[in-house]
mmCIF file of C-alpha atoms in Angstrom:
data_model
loop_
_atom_site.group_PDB
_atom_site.id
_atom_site.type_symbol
_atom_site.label_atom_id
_atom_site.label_comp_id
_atom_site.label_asym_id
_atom_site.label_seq_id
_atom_site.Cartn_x
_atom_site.Cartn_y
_atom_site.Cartn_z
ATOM 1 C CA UNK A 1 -52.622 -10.044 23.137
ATOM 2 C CA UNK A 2 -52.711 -13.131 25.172
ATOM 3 C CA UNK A 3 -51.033 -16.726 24.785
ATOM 4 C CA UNK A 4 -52.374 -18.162 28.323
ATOM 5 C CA UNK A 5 -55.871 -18.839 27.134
ATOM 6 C CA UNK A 6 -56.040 -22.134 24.894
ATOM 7 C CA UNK A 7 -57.959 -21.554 21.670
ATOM 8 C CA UNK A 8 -61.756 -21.409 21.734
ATOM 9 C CA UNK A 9 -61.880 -24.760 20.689
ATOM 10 C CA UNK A 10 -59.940 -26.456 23.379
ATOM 11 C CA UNK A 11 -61.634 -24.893 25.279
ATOM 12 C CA UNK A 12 -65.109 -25.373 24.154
ATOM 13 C CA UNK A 13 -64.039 -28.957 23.733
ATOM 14 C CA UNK A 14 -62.442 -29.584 27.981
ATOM 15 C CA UNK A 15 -65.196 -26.945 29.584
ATOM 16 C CA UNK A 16 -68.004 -29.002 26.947
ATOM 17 C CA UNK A 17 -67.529 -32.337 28.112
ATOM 18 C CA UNK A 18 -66.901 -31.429 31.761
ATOM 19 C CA UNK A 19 -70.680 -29.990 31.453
ATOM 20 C CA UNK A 20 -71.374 -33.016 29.739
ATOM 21 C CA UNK A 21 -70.197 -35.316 32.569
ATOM 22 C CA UNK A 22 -71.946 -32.695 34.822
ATOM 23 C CA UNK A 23 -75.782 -33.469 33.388
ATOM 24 C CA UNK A 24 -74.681 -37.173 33.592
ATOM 25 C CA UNK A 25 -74.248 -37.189 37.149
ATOM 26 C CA UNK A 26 -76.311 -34.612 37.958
ATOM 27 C CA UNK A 27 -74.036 -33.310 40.343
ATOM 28 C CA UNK A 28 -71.857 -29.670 40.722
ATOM 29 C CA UNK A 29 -68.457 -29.209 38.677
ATOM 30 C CA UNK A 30 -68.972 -25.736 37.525
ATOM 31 C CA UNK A 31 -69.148 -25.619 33.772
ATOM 32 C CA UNK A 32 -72.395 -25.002 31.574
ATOM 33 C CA UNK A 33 -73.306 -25.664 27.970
ATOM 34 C CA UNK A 34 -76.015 -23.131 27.455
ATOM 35 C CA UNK A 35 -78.316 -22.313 24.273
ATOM 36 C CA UNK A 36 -76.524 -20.095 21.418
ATOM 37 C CA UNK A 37 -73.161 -20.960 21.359
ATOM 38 C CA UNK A 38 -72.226 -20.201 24.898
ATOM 39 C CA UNK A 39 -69.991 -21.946 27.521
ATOM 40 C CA UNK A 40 -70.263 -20.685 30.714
ATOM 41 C CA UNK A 41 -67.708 -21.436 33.794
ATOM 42 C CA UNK A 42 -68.592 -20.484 37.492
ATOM 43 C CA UNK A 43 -66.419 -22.482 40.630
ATOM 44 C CA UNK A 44 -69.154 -21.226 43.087
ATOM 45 C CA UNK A 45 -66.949 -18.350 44.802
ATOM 46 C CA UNK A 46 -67.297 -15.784 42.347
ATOM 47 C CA UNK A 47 -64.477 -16.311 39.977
ATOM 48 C CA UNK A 48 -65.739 -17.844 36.478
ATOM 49 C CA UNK A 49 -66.147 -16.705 32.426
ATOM 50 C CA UNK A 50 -68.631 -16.717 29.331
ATOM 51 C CA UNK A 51 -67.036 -18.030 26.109
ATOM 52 C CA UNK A 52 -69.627 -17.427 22.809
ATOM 53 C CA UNK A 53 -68.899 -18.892 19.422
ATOM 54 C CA UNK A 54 -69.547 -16.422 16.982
ATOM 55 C CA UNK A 55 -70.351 -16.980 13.280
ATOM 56 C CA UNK A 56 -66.809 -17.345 11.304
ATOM 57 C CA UNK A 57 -64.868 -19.530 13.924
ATOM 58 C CA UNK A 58 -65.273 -16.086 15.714
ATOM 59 C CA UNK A 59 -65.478 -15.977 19.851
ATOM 60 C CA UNK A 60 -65.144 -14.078 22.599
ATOM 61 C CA UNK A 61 -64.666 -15.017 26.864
ATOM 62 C CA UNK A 62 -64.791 -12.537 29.360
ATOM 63 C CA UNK A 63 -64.818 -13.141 33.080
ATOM 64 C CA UNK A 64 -64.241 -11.766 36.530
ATOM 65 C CA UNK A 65 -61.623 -13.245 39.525
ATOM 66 C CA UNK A 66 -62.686 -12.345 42.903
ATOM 67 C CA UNK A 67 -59.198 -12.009 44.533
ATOM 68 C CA UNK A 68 -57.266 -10.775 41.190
ATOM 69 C CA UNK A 69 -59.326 -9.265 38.867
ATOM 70 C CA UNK A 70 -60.550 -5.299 39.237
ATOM 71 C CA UNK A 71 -64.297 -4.670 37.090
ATOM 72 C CA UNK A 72 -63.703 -2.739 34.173
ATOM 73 C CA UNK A 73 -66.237 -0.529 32.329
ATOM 74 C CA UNK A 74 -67.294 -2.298 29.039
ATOM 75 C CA UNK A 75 -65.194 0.388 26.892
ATOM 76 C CA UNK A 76 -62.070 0.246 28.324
ATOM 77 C CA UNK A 77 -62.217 -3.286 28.043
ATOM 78 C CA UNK A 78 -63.574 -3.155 24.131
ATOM 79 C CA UNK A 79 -61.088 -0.321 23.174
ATOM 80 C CA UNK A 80 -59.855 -1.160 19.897
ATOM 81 C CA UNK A 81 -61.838 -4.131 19.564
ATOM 82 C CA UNK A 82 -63.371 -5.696 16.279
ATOM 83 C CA UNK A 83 -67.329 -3.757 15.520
ATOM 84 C CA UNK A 84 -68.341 -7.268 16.230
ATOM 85 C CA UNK A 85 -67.795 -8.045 19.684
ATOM 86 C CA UNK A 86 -70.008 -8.142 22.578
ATOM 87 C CA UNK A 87 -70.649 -6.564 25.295
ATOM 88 C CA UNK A 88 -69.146 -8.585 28.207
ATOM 89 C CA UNK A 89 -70.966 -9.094 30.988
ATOM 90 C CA UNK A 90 -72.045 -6.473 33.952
ATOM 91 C CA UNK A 91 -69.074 -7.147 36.071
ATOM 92 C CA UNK A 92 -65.814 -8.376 34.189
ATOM 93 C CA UNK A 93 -62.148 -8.008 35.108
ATOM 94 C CA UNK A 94 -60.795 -9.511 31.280
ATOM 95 C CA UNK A 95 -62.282 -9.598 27.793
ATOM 96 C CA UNK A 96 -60.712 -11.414 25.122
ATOM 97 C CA UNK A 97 -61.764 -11.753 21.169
ATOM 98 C CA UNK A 98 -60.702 -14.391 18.462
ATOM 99 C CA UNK A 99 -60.468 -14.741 14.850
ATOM 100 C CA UNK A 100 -59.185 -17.528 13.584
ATOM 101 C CA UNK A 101 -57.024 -15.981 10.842
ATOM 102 C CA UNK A 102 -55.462 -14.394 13.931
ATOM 103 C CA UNK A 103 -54.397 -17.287 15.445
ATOM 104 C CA UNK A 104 -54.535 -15.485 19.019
ATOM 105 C CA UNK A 105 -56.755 -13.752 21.793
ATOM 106 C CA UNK A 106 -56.472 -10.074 21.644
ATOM 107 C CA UNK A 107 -57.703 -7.525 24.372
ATOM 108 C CA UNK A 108 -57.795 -3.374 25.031
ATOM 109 C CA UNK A 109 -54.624 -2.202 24.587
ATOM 110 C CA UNK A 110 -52.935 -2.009 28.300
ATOM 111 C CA UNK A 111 -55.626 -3.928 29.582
ATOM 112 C CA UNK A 112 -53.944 -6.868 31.940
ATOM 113 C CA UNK A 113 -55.742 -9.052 34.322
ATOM 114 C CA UNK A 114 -53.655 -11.659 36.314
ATOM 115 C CA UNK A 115 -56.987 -13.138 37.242
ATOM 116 C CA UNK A 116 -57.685 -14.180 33.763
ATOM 117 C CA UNK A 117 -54.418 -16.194 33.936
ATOM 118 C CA UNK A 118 -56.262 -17.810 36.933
ATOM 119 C CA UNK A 119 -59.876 -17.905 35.926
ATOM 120 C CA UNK A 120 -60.178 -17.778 31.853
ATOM 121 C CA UNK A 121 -58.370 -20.963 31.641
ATOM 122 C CA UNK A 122 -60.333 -24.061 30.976
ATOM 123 C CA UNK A 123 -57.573 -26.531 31.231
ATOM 124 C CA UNK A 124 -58.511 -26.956 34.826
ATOM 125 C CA UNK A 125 -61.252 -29.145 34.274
ATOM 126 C CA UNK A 126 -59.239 -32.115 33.766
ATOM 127 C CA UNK A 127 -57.498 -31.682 37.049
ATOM 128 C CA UNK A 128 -61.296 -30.929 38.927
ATOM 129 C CA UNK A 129 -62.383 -34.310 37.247
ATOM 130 C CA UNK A 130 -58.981 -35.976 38.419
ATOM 131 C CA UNK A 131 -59.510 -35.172 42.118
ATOM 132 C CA UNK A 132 -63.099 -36.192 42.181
ATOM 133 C CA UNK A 133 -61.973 -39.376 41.063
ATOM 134 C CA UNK A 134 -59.283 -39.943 43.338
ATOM 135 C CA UNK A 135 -61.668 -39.261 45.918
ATOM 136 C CA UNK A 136 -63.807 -42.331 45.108
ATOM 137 C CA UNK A 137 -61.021 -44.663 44.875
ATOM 138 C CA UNK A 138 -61.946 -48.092 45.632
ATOM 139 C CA UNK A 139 -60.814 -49.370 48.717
ATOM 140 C CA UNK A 140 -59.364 -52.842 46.949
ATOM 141 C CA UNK A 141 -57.666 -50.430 44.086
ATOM 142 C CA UNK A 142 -54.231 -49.057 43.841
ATOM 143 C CA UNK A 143 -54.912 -45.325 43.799
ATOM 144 C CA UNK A 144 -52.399 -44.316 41.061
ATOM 145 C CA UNK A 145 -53.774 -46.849 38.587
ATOM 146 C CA UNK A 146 -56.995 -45.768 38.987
ATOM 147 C CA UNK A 147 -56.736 -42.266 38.425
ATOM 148 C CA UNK A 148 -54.643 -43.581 35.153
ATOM 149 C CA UNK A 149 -57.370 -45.584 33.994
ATOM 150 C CA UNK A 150 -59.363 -42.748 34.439
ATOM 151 C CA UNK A 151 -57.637 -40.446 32.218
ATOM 152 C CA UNK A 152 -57.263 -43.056 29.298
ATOM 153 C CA UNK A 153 -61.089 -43.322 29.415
ATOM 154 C CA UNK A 154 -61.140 -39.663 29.651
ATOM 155 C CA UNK A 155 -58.662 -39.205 26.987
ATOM 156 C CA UNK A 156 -61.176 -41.679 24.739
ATOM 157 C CA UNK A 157 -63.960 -39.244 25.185
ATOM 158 C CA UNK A 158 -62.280 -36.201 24.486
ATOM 159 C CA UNK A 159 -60.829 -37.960 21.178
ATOM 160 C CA UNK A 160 -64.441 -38.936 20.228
ATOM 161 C CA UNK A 161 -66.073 -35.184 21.472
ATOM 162 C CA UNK A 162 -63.088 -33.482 18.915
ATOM 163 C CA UNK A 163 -64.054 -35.834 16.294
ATOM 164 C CA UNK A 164 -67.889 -35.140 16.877
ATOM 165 C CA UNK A 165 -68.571 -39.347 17.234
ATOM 166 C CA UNK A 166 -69.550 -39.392 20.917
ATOM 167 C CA UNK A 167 -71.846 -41.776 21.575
ATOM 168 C CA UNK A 168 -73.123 -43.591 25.158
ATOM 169 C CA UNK A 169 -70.353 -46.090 24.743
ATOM 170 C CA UNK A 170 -67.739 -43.490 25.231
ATOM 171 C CA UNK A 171 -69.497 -41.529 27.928
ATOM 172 C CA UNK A 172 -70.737 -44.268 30.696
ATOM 173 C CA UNK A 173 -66.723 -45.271 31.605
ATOM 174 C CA UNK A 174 -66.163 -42.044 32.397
ATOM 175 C CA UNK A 175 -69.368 -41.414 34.529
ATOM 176 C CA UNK A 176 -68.945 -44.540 36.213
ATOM 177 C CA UNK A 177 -65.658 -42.993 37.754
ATOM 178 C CA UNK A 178 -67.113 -39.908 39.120
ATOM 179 C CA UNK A 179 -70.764 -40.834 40.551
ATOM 180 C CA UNK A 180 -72.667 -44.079 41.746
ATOM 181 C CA UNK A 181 -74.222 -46.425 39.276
ATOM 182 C CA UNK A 182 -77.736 -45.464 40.490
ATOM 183 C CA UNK A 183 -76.939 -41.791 39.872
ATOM 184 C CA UNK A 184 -75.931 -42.048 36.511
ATOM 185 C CA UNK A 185 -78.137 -40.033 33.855
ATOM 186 C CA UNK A 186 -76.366 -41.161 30.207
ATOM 187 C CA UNK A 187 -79.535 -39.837 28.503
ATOM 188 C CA UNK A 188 -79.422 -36.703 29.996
ATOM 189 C CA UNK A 189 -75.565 -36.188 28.891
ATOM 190 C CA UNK A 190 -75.946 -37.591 25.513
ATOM 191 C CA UNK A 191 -78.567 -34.987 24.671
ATOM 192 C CA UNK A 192 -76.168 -32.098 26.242
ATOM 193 C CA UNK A 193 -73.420 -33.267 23.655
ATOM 194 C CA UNK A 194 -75.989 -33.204 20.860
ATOM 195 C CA UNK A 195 -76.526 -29.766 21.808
ATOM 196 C CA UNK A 196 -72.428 -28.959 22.285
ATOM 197 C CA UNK A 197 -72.120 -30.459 18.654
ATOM 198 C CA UNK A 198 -70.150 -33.522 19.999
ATOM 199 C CA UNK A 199 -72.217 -36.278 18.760
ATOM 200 C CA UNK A 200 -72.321 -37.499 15.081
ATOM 201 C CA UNK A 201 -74.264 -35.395 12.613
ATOM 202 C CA UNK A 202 -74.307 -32.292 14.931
ATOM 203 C CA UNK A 203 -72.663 -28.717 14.502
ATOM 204 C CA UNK A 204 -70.702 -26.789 17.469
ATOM 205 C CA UNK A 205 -73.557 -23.812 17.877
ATOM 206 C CA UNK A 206 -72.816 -20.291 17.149
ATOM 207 C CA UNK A 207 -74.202 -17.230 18.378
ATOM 208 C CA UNK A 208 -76.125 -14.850 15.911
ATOM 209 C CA UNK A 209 -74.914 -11.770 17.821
ATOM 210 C CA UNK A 210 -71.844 -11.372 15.923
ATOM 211 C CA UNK A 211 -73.496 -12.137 12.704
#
């Protein structure tokens, strides 16, 4: 089993809305919203996962680290797994599964990965959108306040992304802070959270291939 993976949902919800804030300013941070219930996480060295939401609150995230992880056939890594998981992907170090009567990520018996530990985690994001900002602190602001006002505004979104009532208002603060006014694409990241089931009247997607 494994307790240093957050749920699917926090992690759906942080990895989301950093690919959110990724289409808005149309600029690199390494996580993907992509059709079918899938969030996708590569840092551009190699090391990254693939979480899918399955039908039933179901999901599953496997992934590969380049300096920690060793790739494991797919049935050493699904032994004693649930009829109903995936495949993971070609090359994967870790493969974790989730129901939510559960309550927990399970893998293959013996299976251990300290790259997941690493890689699978997408807590990070928070601290990749931190140091952007404090890179693009205002000369005439104090750094520390900054950064602080950033994560209140960040804070707001996430609040409003859980509660599926993002709208623009809560999303151009927080892309102010990490790209220049003229490079700003609110549009673009408002239809992204549509599609990640953030925005009123939407549904986080699920993948029919656990159906």
């Amino acid at each position: 089993m494994s307790d240093f993976l957050p749920p699917p949902a926090e992690s759906w919800l942080l990895g989301g809305v950093t690919a959110v804030l990724q289409e808005g300013i149309g600029q690199q941070l390494g996580y993907w919203v992509e059709p079918g219930g899938v969030l996708s996480h590569d840092d551009g060295s190699g090391n990254g996962w693939r979480l899918t939401w399955l039908p039933g609150g179901r999901a599953v995230v496997s992934g590969f680290d380049v300096d920690f992880s060793t790739a494991r056939d797919g049935q050493e890594l699904l032994a004693g797994a649930p009829r109903w998981v995936p495949a993971p992907a070609d090359r994967a170090g870790f493969c974790f599964w989730w129901e939510p009567g559960d309550g927990q990520w399970r893998c293959a018996p013996g299976v251990t990965d300290p790259g997941a530990r690493l890689t699978g985690s997408a807590t990070k994001a928070e601290d990749l959108l931190a140091d952007r900002v404090h890179e693009r602190v205002p000369e005439e602001e104090d750094e520390w306040a900054y950064v602080a006002g950033f994560y209140r505004r960040l804070e707001e979104l996430l609040d409003a992304a859980r509660a599926q009532r993002l709208t623009v208002e809560e999303l151009t603060p927080v892309l102010a802070y990490l790209a220049d006014p003229e490079d700003l694409r609110p549009a673009a990241a408002l239809a992204l959270a549509a599609q990640a089931g953030f925005t009123p009247g939407t549904r986080e997607p699920r993948n029919p291939a656990g159906a």
